[in-house]
mmCIF file of C-alpha atoms in Angstrom:
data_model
loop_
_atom_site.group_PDB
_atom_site.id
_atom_site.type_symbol
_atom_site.label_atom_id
_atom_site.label_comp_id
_atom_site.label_asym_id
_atom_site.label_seq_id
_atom_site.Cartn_x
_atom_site.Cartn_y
_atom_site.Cartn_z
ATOM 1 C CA UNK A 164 148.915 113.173 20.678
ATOM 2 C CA UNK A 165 150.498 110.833 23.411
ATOM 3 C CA UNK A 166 151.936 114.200 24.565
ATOM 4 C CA UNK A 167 149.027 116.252 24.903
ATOM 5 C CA UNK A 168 147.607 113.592 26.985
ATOM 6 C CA UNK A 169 149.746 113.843 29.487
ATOM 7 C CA UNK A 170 149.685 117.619 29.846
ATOM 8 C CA UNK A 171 146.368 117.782 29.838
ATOM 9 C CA UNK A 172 146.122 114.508 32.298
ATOM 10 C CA UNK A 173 148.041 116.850 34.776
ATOM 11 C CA UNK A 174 147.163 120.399 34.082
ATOM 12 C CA UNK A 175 143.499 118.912 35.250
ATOM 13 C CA UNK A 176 145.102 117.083 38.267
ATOM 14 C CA UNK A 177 146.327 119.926 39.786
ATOM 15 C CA UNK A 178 143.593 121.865 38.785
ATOM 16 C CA UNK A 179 140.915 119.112 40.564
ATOM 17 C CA UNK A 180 142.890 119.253 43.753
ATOM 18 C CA UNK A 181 142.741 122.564 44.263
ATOM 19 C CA UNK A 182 139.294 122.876 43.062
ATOM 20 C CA UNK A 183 137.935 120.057 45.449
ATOM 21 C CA UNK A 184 139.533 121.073 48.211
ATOM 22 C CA UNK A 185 138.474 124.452 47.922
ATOM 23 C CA UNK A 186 135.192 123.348 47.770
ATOM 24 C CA UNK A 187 134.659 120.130 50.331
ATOM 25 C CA UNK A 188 132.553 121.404 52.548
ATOM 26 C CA UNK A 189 130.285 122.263 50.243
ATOM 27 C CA UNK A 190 130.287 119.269 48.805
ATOM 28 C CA UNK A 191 129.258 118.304 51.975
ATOM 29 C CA UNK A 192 126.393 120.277 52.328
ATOM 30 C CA UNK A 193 125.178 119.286 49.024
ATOM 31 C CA UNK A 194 125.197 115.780 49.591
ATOM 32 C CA UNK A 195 123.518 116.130 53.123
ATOM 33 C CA UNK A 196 120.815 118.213 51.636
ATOM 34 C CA UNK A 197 120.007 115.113 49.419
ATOM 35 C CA UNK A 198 119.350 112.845 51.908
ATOM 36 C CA UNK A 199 117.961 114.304 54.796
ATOM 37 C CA UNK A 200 117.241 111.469 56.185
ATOM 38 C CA UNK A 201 120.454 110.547 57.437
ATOM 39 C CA UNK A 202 121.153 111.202 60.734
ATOM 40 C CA UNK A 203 123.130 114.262 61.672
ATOM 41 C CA UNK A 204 123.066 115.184 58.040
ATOM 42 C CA UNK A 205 123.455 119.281 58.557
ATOM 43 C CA UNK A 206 126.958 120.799 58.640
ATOM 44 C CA UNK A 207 126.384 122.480 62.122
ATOM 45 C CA UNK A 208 126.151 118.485 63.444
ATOM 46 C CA UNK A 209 129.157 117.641 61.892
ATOM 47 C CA UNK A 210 130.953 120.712 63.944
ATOM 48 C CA UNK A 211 129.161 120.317 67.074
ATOM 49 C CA UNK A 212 130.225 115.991 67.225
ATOM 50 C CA UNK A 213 133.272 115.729 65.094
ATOM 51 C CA UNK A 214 135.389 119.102 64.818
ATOM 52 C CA UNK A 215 135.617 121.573 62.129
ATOM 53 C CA UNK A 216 138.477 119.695 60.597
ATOM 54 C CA UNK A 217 135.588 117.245 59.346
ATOM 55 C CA UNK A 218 134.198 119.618 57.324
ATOM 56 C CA UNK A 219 136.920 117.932 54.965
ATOM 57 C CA UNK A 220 135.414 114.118 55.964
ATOM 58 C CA UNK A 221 135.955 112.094 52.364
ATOM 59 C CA UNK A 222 138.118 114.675 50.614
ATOM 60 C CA UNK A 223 141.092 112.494 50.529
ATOM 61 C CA UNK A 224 139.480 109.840 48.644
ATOM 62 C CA UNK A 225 137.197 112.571 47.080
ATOM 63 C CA UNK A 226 140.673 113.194 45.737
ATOM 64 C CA UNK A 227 141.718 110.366 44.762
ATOM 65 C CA UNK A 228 138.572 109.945 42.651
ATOM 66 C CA UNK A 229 137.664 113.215 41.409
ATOM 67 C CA UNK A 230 141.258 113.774 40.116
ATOM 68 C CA UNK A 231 141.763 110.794 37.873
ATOM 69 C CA UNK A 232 138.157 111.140 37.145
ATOM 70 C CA UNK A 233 138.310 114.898 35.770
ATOM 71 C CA UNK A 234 141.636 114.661 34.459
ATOM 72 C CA UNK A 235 140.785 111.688 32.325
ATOM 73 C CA UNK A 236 137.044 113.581 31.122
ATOM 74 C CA UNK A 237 139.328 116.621 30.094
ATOM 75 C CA UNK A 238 142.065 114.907 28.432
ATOM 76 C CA UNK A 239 139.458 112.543 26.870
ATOM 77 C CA UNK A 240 137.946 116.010 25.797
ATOM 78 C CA UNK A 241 140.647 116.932 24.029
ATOM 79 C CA UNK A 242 141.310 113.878 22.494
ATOM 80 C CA UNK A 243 137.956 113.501 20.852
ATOM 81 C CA UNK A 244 137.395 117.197 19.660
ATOM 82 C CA UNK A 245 140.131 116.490 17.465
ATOM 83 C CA UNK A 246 138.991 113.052 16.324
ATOM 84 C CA UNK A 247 135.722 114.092 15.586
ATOM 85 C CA UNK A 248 134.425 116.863 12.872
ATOM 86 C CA UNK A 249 135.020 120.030 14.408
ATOM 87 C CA UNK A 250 132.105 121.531 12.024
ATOM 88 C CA UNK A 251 129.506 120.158 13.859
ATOM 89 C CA UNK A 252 127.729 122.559 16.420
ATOM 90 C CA UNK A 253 127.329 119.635 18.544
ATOM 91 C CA UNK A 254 130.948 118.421 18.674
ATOM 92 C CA UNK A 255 131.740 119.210 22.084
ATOM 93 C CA UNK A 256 128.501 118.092 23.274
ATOM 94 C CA UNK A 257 128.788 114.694 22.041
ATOM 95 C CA UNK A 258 132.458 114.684 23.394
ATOM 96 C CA UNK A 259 131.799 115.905 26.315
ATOM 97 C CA UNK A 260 129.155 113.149 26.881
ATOM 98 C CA UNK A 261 131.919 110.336 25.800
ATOM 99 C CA UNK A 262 134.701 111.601 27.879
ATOM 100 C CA UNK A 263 132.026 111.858 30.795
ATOM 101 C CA UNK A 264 130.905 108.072 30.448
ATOM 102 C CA UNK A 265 134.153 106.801 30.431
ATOM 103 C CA UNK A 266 135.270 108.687 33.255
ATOM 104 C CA UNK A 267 132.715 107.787 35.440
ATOM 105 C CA UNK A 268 132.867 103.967 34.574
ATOM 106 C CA UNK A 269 136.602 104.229 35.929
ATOM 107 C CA UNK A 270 136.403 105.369 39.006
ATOM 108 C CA UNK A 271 132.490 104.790 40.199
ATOM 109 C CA UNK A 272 133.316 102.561 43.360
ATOM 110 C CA UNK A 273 135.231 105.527 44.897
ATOM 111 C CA UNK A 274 132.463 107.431 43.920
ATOM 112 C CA UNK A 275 130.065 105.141 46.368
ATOM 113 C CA UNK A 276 132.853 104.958 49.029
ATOM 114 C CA UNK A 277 133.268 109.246 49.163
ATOM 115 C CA UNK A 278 129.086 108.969 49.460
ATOM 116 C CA UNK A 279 129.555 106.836 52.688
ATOM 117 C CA UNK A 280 132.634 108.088 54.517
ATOM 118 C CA UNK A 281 130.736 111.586 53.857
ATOM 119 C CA UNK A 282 127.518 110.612 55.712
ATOM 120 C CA UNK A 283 128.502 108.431 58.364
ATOM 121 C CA UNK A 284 129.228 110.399 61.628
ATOM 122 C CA UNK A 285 132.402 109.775 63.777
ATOM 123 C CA UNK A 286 133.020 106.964 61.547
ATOM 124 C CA UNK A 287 130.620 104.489 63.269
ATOM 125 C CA UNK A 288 130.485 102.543 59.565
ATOM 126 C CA UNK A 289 134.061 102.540 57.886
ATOM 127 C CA UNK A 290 137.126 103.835 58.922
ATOM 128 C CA UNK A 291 138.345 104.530 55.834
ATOM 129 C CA UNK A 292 138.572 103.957 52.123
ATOM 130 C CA UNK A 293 139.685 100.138 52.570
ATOM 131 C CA UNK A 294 137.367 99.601 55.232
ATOM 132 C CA UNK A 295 134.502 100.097 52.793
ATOM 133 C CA UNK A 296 136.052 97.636 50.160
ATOM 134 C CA UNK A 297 136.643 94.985 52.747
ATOM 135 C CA UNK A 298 132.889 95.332 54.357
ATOM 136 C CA UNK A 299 131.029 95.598 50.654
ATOM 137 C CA UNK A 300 131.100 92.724 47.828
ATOM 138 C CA UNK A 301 132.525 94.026 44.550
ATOM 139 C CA UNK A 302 128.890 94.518 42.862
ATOM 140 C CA UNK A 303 127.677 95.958 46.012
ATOM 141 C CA UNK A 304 130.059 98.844 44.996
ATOM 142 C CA UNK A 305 128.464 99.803 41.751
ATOM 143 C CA UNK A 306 124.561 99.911 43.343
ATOM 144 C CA UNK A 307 123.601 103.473 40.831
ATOM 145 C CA UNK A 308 126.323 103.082 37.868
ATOM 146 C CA UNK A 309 124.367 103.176 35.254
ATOM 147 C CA UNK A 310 122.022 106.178 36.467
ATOM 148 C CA UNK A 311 125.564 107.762 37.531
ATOM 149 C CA UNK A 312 127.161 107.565 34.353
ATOM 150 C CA UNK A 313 124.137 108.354 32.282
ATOM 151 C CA UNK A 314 123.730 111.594 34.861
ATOM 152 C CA UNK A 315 127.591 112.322 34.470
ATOM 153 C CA UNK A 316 127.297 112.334 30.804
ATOM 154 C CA UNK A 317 125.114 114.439 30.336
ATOM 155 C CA UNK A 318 126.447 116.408 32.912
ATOM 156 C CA UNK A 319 129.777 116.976 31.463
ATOM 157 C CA UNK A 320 128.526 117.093 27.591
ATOM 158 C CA UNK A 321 126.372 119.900 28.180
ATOM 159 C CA UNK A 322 129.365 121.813 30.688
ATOM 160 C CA UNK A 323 131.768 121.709 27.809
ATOM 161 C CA UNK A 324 128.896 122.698 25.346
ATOM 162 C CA UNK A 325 128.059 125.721 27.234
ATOM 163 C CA UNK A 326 131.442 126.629 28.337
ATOM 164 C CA UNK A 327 132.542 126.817 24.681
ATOM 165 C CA UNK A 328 129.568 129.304 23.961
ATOM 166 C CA UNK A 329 130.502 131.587 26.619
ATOM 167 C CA UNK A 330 134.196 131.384 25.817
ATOM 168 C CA UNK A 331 133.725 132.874 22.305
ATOM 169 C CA UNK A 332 131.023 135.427 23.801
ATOM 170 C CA UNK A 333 133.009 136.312 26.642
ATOM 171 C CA UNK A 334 136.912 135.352 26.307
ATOM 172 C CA UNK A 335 138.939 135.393 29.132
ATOM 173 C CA UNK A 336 136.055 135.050 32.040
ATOM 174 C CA UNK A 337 137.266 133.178 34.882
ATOM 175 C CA UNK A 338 133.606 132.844 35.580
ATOM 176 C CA UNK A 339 133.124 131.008 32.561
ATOM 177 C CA UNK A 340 133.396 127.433 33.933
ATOM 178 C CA UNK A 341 131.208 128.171 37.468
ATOM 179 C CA UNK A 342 128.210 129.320 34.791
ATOM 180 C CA UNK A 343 128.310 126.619 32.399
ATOM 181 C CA UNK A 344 128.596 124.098 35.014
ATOM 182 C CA UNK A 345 125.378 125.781 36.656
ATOM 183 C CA UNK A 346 123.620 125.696 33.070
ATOM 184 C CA UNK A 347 124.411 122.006 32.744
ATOM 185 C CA UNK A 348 123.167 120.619 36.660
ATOM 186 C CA UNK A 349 120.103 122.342 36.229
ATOM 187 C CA UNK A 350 119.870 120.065 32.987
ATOM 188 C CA UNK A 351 120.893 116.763 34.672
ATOM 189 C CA UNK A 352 120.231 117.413 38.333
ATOM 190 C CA UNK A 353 117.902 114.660 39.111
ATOM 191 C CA UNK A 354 120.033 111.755 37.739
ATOM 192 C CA UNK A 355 122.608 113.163 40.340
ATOM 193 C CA UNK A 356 119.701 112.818 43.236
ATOM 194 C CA UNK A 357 118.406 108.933 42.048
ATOM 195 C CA UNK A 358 121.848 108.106 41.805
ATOM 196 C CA UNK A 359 122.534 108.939 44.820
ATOM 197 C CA UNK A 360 119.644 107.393 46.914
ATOM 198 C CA UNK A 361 121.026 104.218 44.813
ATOM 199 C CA UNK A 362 124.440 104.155 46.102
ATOM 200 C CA UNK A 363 122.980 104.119 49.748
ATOM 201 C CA UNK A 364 120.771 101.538 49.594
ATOM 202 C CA UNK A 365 122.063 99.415 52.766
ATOM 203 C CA UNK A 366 123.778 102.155 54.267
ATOM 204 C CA UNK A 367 121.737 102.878 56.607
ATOM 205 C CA UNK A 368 117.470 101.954 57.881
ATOM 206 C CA UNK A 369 116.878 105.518 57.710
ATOM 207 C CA UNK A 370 117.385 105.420 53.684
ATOM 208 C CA UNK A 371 113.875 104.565 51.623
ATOM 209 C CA UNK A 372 114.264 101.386 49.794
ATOM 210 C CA UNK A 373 114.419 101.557 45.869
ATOM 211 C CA UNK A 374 113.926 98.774 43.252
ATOM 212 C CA UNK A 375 116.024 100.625 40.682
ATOM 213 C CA UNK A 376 116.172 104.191 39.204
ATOM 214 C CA UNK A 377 112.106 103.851 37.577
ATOM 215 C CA UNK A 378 111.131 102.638 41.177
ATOM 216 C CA UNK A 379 113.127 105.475 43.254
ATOM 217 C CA UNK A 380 112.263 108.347 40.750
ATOM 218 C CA UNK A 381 108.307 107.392 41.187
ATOM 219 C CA UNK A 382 108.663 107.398 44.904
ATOM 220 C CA UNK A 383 110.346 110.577 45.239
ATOM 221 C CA UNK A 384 107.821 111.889 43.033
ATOM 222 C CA UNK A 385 105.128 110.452 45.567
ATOM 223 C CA UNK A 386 106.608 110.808 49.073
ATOM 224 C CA UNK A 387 108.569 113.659 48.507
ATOM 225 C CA UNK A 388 106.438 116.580 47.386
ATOM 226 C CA UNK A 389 105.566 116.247 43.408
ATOM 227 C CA UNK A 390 108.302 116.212 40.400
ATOM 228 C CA UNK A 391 109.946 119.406 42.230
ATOM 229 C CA UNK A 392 111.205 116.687 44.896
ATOM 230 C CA UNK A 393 113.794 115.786 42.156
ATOM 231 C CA UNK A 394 115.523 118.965 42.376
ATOM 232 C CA UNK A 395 116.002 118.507 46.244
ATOM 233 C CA UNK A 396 119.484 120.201 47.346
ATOM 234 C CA UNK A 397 119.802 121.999 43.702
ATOM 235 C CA UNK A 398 120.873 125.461 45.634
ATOM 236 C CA UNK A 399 124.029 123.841 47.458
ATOM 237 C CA UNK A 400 124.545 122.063 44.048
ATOM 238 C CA UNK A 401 124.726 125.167 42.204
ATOM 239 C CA UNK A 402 126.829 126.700 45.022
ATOM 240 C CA UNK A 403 129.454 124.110 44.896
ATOM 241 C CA UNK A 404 129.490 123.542 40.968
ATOM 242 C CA UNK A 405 130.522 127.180 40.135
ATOM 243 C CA UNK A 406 133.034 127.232 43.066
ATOM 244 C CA UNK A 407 134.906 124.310 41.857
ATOM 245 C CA UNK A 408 134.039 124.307 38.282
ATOM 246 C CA UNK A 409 135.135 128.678 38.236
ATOM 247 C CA UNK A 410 138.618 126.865 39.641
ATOM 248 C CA UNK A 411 138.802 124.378 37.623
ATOM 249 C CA UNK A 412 138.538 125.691 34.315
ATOM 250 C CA UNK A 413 140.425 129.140 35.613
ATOM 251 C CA UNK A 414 143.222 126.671 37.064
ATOM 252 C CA UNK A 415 143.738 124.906 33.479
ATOM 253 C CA UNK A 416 143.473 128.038 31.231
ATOM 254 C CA UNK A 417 146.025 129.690 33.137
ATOM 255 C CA UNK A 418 148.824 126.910 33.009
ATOM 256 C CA UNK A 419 147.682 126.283 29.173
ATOM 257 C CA UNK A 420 148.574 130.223 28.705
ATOM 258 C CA UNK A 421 151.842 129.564 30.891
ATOM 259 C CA UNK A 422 152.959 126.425 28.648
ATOM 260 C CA UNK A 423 152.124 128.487 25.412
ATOM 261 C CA UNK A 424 154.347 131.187 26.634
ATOM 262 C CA UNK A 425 157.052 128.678 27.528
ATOM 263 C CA UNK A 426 156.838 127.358 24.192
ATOM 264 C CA UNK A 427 157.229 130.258 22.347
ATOM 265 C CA UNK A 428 160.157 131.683 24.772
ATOM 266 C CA UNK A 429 162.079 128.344 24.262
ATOM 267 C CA UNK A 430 161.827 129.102 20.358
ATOM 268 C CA UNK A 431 164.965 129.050 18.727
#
């Protein structure tokens, strides 16, 4: 089992880099389109004061959290189909959801620190990863876990679900992946949004203030335009879900079909 771990550990590694790089400006888009607020939070700012090349801004330690972070929800994946009863309809929903909350509670402060190096503008805040450790205290760092890793959970639960359904209906679709992940925001799409306002609380006096997820989920209600307020920036979401989730999920069934191949060929 140790074994399969590790192969799935790093068939999703690879996979997530490729996947998130593909997709970081996007990413950045979505995340401006949360929090409009912000100032110079459109991507034709971000050209016109800091270069195109900072359309990447926060993918390195994007990187360094979304890979351990989707590597570990796979392989967890795996782990716990087989530990669980595979007869139940809702087996890879409910390991989806477990691999999910214990991926997130790994990695969450490089969650908050990608959030900030994203949104501040020729780095007047941080100038890097570190930076942000050294100018936040330790609890400071977790502001939105619990919103985050309830959002995340369900999140990845109902991905897995619905890629599993398409799978048998339609074998072999690259597409697969991009769709269920679509399928699965719409579902948890405004934990992503409160957990997000969360995280910047401090950042910057342009960001409402928020006494918790209850408090923040009421005033976006109010201030914000009605309950449809907490599906602001769903379209870029979608847009940069399918992108790297279609990657993703393409990446890792075609180097499990490679290894399979291998194994049979090295046969004696």
């Amino acid at each position: 089992m140790f074994s399969t771990f590790i192969d799935t550990f790093f068939m999703s590694s690879i996979a997530s880099l490729f996947s998130k790089t593909s997709s970081a400006p996007i990413e950045i888009w979505r995340i401006q389109r949360q929090n409009p607020f912000i100032p110079n939070s459109t991507l034709r700012s971000v050209i016109k004061k800091e270069g195109y090349r900072y359309l990447w801004k926060g993918n390195g330690v994007n990187l360094i959290k979304a890979t351990p972070q989707y590597a570990l929800t796979y392989s967890l994946f795996s782990v716990f189909t087989e530990k669980i009863d595979k007869n139940n309809s809702y087996n890879n929903l409910l390991c989806g959801v477990l691999s999910g909350a214990c991926s997130m509670s790994v990695i969450y402060p490089l969650e908050i620190t990608r959030t900030y190096l994203i949104l501040q503008t020729n780095k007047n805040k941080y100038r890097g990863i570190f930076d942000v450790f050294r100018k936040n205290k330790f609890k400071s760092l977790y502001k939105g876990c619990g919103t985050s890793i309830l959002g995340f959970s369900i999140f990845s639960g109902f991905m897995f679900q619905g890629r599993d359904y398409l799978n048998e209906k339609y074998p072999n679709n690259p597409l697969n992946g991009g769709i269920a992940s679509i399928y699965a925001l719409t579902i948890s799409y405004p934990t992503d949004l409160v957990r997000r306002r969360l995280q910047l609380q401090g950042f910057d006096n342009t960001v409402p203030k928020y006494n918790g997820a209850i408090d923040c989920v009421k005033k976006i209600i109010k201030n914000e335009g009605g309950f449809i307020s907490l599906y602001r920036g769903l379209f870029p979401n979608y847009v940069k879900s399918f992108v790297q989730w279609s990657i993703h999920f393409a990446m890792i069934d075609y180097f499990t079909t490679f290894k399979q191949k291998q194994s049979l060929y090295n046969k004696p």
